[in-house]
Short mmCIF file of C-alpha atoms in Angstrom, two decimals:
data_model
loop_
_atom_site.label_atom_id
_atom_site.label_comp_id
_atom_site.label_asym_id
_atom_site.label_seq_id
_atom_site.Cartn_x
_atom_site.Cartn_y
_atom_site.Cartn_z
CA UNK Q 22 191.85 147.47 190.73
CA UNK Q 23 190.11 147.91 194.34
CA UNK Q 24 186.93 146.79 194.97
CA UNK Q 25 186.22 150.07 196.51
CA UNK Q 26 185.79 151.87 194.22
CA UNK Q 27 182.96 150.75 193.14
CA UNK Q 28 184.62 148.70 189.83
CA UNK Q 29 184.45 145.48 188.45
CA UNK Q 30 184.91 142.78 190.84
CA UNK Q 31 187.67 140.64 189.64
CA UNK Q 32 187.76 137.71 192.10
CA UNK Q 33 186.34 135.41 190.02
CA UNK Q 34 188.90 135.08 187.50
CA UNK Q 35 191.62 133.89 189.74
CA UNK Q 36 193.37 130.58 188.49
CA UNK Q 37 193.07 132.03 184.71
CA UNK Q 38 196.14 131.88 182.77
CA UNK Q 39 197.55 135.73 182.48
CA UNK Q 40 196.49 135.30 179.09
CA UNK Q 41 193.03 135.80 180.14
CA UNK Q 42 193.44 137.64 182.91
CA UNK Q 43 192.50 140.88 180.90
CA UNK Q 44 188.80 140.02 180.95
CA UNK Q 45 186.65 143.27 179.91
CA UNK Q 46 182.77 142.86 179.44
CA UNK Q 47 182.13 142.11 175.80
CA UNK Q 48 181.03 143.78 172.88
CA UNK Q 49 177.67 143.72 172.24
CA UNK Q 50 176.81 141.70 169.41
CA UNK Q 51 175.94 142.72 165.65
CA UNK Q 52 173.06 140.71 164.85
CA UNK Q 53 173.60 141.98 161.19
CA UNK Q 54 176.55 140.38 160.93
CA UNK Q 55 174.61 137.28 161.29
CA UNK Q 56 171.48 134.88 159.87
CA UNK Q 57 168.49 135.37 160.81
CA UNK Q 58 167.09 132.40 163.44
CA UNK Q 59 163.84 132.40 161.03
CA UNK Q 60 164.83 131.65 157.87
CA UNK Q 61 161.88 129.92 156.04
CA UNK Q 62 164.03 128.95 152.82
CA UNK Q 63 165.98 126.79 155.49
CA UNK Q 64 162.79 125.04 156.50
CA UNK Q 65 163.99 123.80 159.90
CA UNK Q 66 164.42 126.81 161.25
CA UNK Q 67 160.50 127.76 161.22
CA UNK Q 68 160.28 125.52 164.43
CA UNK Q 69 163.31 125.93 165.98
CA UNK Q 70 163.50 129.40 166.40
CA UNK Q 71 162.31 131.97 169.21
CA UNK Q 72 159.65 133.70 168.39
CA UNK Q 73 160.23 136.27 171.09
CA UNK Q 74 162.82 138.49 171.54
CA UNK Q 75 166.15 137.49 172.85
CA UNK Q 76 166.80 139.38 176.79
CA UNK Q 77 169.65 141.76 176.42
CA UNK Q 78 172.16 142.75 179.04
CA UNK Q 79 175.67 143.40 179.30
CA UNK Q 80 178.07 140.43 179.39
CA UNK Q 81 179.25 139.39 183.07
CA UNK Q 82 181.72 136.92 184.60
CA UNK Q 83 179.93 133.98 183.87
CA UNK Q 84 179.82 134.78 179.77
CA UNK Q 85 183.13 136.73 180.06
CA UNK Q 86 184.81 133.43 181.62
CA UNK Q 87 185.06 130.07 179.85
CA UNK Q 88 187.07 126.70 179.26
CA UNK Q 89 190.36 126.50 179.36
CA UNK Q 90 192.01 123.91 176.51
CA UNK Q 91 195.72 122.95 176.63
CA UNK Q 92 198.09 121.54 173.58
CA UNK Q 93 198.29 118.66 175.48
CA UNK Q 94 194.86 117.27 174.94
CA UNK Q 95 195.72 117.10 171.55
CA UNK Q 96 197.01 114.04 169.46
CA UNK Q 97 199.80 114.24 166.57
CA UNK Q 98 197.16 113.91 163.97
CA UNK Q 99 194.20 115.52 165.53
CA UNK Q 100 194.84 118.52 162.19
CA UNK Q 101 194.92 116.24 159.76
CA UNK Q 102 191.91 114.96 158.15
CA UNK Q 103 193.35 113.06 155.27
CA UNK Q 104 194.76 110.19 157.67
CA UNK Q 105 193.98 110.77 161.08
CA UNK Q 106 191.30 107.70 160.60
CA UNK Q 107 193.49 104.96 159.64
CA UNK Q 108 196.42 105.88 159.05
CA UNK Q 109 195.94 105.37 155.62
CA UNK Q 110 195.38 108.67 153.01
CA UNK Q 111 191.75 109.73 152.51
CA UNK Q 112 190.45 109.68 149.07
CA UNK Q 113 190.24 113.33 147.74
CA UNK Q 114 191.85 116.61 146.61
CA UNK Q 115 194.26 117.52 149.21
CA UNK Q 116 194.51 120.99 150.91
CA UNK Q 117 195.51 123.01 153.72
CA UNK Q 118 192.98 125.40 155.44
CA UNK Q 119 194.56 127.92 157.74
CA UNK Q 120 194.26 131.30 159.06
CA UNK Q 121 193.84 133.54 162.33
CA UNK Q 122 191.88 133.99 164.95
CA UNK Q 123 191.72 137.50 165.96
CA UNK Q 124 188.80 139.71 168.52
CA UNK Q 125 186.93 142.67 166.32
CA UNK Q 126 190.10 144.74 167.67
CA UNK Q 127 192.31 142.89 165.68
CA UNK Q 128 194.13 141.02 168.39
CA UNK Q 129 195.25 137.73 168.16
CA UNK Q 130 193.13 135.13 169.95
CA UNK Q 131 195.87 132.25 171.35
CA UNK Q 132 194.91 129.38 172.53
CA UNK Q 133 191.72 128.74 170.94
CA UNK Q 134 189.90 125.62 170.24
CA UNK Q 135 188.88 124.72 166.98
CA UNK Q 136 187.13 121.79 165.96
CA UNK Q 137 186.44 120.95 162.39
CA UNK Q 138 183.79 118.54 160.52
CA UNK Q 139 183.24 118.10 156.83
CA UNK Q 140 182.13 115.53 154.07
CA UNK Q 141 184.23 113.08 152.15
CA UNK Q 142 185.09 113.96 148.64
CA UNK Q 143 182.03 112.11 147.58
CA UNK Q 144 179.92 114.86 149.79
CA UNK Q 145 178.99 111.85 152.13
CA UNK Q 146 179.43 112.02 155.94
CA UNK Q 147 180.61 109.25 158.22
CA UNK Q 148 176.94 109.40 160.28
CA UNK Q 149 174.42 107.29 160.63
CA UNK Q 150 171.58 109.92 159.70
CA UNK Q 151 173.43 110.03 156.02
CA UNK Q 152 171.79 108.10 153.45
CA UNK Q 153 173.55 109.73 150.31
CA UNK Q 154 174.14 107.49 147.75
CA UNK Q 155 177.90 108.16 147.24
CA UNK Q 156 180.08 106.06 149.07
CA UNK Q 157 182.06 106.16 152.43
CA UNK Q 158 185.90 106.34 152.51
CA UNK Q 159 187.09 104.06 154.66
CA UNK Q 160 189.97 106.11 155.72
CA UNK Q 161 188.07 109.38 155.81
CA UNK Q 162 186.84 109.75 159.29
CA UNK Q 163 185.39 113.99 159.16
CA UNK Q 164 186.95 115.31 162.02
CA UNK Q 165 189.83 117.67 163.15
CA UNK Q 166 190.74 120.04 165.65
CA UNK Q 167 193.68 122.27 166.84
CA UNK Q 168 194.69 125.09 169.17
CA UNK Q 169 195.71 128.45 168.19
CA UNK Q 170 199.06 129.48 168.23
CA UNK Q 171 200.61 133.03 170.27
CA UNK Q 172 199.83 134.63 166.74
CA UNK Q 173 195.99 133.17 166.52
CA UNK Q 174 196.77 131.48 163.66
CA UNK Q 175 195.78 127.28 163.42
CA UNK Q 176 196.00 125.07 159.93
CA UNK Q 177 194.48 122.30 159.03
CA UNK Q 178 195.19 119.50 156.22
CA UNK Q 179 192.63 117.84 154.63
CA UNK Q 180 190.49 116.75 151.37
CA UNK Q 181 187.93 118.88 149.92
CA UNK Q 182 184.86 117.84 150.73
CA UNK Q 183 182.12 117.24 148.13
CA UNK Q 184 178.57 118.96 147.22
CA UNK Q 185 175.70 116.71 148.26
CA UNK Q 186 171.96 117.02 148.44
CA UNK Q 187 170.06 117.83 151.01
CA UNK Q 188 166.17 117.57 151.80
CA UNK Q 189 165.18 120.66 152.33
CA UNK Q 190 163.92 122.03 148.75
CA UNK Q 191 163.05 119.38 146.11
CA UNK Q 192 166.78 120.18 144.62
CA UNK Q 193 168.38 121.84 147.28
CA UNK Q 194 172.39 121.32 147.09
CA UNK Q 195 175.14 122.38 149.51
CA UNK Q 196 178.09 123.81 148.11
CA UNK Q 197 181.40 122.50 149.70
CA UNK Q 198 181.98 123.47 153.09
CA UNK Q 199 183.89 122.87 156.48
CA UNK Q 200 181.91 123.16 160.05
CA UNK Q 201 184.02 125.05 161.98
CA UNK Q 202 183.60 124.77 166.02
CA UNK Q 203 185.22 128.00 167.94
CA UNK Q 204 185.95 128.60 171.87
CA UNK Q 205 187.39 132.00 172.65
CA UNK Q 206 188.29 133.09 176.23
CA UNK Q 207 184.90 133.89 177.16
CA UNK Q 208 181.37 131.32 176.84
CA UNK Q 209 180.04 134.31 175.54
CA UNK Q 210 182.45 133.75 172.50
CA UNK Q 211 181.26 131.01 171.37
CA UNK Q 212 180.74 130.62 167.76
CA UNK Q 213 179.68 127.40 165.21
CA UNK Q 214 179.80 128.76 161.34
CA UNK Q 215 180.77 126.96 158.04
CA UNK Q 216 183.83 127.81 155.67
CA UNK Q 217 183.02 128.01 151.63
CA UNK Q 218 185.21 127.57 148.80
CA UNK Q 219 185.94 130.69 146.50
CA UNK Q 220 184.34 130.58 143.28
CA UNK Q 221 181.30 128.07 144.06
CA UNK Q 222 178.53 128.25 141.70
CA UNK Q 223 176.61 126.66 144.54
CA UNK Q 224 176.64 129.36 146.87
CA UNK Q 225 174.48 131.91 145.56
CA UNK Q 226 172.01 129.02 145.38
CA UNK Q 227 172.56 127.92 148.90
CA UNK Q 228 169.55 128.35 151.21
CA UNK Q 229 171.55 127.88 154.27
CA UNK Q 230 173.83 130.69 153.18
CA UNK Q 231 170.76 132.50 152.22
CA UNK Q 232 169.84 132.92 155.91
CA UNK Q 233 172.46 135.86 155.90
CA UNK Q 234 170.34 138.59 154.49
CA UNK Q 235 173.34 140.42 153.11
CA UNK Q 236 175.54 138.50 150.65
CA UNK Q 237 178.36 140.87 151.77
CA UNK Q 238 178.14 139.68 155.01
CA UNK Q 239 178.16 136.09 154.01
CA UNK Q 240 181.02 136.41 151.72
CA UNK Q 241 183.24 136.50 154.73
CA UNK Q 242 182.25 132.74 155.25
CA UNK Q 243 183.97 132.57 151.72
CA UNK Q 244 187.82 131.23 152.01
CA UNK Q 245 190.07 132.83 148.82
CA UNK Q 246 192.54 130.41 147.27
CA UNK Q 247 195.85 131.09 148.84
CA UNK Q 248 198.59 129.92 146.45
CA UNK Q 249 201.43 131.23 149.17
CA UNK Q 250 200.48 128.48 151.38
CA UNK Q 251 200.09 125.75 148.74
CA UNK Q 252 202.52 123.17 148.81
CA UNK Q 253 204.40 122.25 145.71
CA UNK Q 254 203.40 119.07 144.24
CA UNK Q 255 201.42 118.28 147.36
CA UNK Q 256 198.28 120.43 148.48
CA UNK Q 257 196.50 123.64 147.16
CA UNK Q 258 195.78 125.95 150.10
CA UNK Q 259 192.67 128.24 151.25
CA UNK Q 260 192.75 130.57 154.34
CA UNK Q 261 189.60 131.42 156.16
CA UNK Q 262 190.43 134.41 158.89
CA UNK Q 263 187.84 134.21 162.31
CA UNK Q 264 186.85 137.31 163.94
CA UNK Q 265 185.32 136.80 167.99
CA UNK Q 266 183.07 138.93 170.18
CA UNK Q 267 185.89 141.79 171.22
CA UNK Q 268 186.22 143.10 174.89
CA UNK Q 269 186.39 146.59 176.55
CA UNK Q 270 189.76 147.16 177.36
CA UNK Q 271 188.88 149.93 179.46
CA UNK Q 272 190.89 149.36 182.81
CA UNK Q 273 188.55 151.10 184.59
CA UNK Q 274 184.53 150.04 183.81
CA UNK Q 275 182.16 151.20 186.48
CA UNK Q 276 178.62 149.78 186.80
CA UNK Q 277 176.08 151.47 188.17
CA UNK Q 278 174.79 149.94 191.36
CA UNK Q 279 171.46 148.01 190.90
CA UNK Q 280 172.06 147.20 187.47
CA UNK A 290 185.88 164.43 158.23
CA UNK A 291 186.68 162.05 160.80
CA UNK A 292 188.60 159.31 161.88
CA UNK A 293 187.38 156.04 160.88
CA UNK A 294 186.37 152.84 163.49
CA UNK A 295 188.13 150.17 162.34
CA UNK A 296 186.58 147.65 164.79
CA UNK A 297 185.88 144.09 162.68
CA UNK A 298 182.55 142.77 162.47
CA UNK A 299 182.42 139.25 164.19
CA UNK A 300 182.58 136.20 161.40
CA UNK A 301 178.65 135.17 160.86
CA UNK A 302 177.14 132.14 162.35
CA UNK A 303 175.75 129.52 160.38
CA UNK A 304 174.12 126.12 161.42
CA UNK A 305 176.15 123.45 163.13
CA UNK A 306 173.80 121.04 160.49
CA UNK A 307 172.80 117.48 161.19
CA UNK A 308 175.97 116.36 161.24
CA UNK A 309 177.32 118.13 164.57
CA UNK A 310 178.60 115.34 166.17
CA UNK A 311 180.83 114.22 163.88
CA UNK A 312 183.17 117.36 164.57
CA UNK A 313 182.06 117.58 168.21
CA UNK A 314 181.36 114.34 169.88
CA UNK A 315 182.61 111.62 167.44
CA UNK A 316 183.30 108.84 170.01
CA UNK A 317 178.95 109.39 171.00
CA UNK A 318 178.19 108.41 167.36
CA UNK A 319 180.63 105.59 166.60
CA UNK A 320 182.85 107.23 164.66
CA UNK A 321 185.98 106.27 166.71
CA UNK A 322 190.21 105.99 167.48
CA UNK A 323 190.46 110.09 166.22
CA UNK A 324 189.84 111.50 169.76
CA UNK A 325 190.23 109.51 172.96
CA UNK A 326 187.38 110.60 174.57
CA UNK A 327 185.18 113.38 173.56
CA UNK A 328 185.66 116.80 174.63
CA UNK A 329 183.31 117.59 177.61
CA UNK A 330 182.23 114.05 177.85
CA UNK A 331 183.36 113.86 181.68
CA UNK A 332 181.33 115.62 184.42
CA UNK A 333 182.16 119.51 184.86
CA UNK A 334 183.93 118.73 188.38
CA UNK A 335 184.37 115.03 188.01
CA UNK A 336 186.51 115.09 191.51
CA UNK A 337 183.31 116.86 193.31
CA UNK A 338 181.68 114.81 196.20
CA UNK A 339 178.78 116.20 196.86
CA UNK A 340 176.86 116.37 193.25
CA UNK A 341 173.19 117.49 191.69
CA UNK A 342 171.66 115.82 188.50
CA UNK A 343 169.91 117.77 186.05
CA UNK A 344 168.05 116.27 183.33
CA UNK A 345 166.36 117.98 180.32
CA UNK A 346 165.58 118.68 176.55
CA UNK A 347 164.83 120.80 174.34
CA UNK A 348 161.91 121.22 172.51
CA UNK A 349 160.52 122.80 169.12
CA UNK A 350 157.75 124.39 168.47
CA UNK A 351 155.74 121.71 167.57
CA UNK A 352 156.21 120.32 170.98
CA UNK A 353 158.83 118.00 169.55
CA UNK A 354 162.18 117.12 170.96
CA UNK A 355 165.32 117.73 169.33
CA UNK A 356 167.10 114.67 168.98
CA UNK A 357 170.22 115.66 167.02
CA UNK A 358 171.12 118.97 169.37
CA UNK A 359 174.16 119.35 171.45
CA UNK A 360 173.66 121.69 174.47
CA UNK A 361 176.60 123.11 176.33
CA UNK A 362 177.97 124.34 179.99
CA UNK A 363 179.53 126.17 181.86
CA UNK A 364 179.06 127.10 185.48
CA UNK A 365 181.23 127.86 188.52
CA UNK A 366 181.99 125.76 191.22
CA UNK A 367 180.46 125.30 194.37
CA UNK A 368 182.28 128.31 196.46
CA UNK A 369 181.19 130.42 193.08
CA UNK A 370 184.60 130.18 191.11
CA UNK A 371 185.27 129.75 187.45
CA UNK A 372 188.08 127.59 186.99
CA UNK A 373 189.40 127.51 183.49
CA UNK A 374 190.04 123.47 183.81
CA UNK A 375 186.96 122.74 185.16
CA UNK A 376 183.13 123.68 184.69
CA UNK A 377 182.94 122.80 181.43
CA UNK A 378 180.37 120.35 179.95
CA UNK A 379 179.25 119.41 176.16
CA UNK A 380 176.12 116.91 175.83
CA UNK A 381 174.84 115.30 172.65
CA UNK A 382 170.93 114.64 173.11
CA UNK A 383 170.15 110.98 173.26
CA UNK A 384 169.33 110.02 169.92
CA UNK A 385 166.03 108.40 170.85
CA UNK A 386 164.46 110.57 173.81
CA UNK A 387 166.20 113.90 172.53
CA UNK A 388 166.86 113.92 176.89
CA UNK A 389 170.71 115.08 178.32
CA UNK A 390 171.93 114.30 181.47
CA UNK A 391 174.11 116.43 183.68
CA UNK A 392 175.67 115.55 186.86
CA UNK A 393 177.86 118.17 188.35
CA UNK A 394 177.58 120.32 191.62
CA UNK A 395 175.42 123.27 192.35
CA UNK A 396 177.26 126.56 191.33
CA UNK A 397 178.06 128.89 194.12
CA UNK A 398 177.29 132.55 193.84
CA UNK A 399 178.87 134.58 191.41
CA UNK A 400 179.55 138.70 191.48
CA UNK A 401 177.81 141.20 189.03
CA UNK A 402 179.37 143.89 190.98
CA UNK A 403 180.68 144.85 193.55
CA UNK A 404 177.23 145.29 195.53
CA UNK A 405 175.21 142.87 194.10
CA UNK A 406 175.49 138.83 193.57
CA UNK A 407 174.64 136.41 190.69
CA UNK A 408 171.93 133.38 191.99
CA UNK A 409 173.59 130.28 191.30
CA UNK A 410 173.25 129.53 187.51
CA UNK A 411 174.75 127.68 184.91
CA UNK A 412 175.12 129.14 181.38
CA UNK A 413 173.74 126.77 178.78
CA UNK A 414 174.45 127.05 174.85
CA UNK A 415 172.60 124.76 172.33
CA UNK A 416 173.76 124.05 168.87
CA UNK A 417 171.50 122.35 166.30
CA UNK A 418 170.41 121.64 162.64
CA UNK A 419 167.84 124.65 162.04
CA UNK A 420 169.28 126.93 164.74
CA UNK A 421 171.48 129.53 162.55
CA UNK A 422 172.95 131.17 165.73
CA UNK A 423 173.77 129.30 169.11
CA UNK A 424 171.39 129.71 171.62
CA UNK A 425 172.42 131.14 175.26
CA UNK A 426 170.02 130.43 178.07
CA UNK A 427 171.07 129.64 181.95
CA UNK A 428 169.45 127.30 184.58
CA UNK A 429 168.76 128.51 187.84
CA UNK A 430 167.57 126.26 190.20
CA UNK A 431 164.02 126.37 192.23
CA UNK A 432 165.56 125.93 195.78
CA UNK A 433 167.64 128.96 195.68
CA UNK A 434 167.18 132.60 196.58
CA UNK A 435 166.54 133.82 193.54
CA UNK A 436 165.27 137.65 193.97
CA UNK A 437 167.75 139.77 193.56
CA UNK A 438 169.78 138.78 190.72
CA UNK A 439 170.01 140.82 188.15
CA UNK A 440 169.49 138.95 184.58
CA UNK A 441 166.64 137.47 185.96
CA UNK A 442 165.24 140.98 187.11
CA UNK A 443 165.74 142.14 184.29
CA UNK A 444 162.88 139.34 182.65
CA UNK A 445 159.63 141.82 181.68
CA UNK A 446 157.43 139.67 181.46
CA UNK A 447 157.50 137.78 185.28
CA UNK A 448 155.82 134.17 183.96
CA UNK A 449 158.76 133.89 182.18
CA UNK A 450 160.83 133.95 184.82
CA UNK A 451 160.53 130.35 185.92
CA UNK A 452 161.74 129.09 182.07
CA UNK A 453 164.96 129.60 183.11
CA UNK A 454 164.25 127.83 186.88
CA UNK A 455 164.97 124.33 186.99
CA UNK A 456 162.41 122.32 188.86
CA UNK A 457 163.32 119.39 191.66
CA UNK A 458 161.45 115.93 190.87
CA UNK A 459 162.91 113.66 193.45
CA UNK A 460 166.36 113.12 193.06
CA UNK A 461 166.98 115.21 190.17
CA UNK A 462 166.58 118.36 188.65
CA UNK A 463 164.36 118.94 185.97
CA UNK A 464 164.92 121.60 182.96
CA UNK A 465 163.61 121.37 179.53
CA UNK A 466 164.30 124.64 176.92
CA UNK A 467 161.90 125.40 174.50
CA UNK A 468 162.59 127.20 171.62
CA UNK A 469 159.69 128.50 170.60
CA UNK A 470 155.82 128.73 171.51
CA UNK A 471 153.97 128.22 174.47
CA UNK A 472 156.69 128.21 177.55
CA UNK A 473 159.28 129.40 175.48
CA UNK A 474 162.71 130.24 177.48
CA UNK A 475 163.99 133.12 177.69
CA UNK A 476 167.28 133.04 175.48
CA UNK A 477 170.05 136.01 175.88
CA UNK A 478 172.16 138.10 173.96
CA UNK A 479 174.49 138.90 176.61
#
């Protein structure tokens, strides 16, 4: 596309795999499909949130641009949770979490980075800030991460991690859940959320889940048992699908001059 | 009747939690042999010569420094290119100060348009217990020519303009976020 005309400049994206090289502005985001930053119920959020409103404009290179991670930064065992520690199996319910990674158009997002962190089966995490009373495993480290594949899809194998209490109400509980960590093509992707396990009783309870105001909306942070993918005799399964920011894929996107 | 939009709706945010760098920067916390090194752990252009330090935090309400935060970044490099192996930078806040350290090289200019330039910036994202949706900010930098660009002319309210300048203070550049109150910074949805 000439610079001519009065388009997009594109410069800026040379050295980006071809992959990325279709880099429209990107959708504006839903802020309904989302918590809200002040969320009393979720006490720490009364001090850590803006109070004024957030400056809106439309995406540009710098947010439509972002990191670049290969296969090859990644270890054999960097997916699996239950014994990428020690070597030795983690103490817990074993299961495989998988699923894609696709834009709101439906298009598979390759080569994306996701990092995972969870609980031990106990509901205790390997960190010094953790004072639960149930006990580390000592071949449970809490970490994983992978790369999407050409289709957007990634799995993970792991143990289900435990409920635990939190200070936050007098008897405030988490129900089970995986941190997930996301990079997409663009910085302006970039997404932290939890997975939950189909058919918690804890979840309707749960004031971090609370901070969606619509429990429609936060049942898509709610991963179905998926007995296709369990294996025999070995793990049950769960899939938990991840939708990014989309992009215009308009090949022609004028902006007005001054803007 | 019509046709229906079947765009998806983006999967919600929640919290990265207490816990953060356990998934994120495992090696900073002791919790070591998964991961080599942590990702974003090196500097953004560790092969760069001629480098700038920028040191910060980030700050509640309560005038209070987050401890247990990890901010993000992601600039271009010094002739004002992205480069999808490089730029990148993830930083846990020290768990006693709440400061993070940055040393990389000052971002060259990058285009909005075709008329009309980006100052030099770098995009920062912060991640924390009690923040329910990342946070995107940028730092701009005091000793650049800053009129003209067009997310910070965009800022209504012009004393809030220098919340996302980063001051010099001797050899280093200075740049703490707050989230909320007096001084807040201006955070985006871009």
């Amino acid at each position: 596309m000439p610079d001519e005309t009065g388009t997009r400049i594109t410069r800026g994206y040379t050295g980006y795999p071809e992959t990325h090289a279709a880099m429209g502005s990107l959708y504006q985001r839903d802020f309904g499909q989302h918590p809200l930053p002040y969320s009393p119920g979720y006490k720490t959020t009364v001090a850590r949130s803006p109070s004024l409103p957030l400056l809106s404009m439309p995406s540009t290179i710098t947010e439509e641009t972002g990191p670049v991670f290969g296969h090859e930064m990644l270890a054999d065992l960097d997916n699996d949770l239950t014994c990428n520690f020690t070597g030795r199996p983690a103490i817990g319910e074993r299961i495989i979490v998988h699923g894609r990674v696709t834009d709101q158009e439906r298009r598979p997002q390759r080569g994306v980075l996701i990092e995972v962190w969870q609980a031990n089966a106990g509901g205790r995490y390997r960190h010094r800030k953790d004072g639960y009373l149930a006990p580390l495993d000592p071949d449970f480290g809490g970490c994983g991460r992978c790369i999407t594949d050409d289709e957007g899809r990634y799995e993970f194998h792991t143990i289900k991690p435990g409920a635990y209490p939190w200070p936050n109400g007098t008897n405030d509980w988490r129900p089970a859940h995986i941190h997930f960590s996301i990079f997409g093509t663009g910085f302006g992707q970039r997404l932290i959320t939890q997975m939950y396990f189909e058919g918690d009783p804890l979840i309707p309870r749960c004031p971090i889940i609370a901070t969606i105001p619509d429990p429609k909306v936060a049942e898509r942070l709610v991963a179905p048992l998926d007995m296709a993918m369990a294996m025999p005799m070995d793990s049950l399964a769960y899939r938990f699908d991840i939708v990014l920011r989309g992009r215009r894929q308009t090949t022609f996107e004028n902006r007005m001059e001054g803007l | 009747m019509v046709q229906k939009l079947e765009t998806f709706h983006e999967t919600p945010s929640q919290t990265a939690g207490p816990y953060v760098h356990i998934g994120c920067t495992p090696n900073f916390i002791g919790v070591e042999g998964i991961y080599s090194a942590d990702l974003g752990a090196a500097d953004p252009f560790p092969d760069a010569g001629d480098t700038i330090t920028l040191v910060g935090r980030v700050i509640d309400g309560t005038g209070t420094p987050l401890r247990d935060c990890m901010v993000e970044f992601w600039q271009a490099d010094g002739g004002g290119r992205y480069r999808p192996g490089q730029g990148f930078a993830r930083r846990p806040a020290d768990a006693e100060t709440g400061e993070w350290r940055l040393v990389t090289v000052k971002p060259g200019r990058v285009p909005f348009s075709d008329k009309v330039m980006q100052a030099p910036h770098i995009a920062v994202w912060i991640a924390a217990r009690g923040i329910n949706l990342g946070l995107h900010t940028r730092i701009y930098f005091e000793d650049e020519d800053n009129d003209g660009d067009p997310l910070l002319g965009r800022i209504e309210l012009r004393h809030r303009v220098p919340t996302l300048v980063a001051r010099r203070d001797g050899g280093v550049y200075r740049h703490d976020i707050v989230l909320k109150g007096e001084g807040e910074t201006v955070f985006l949805d871009i």
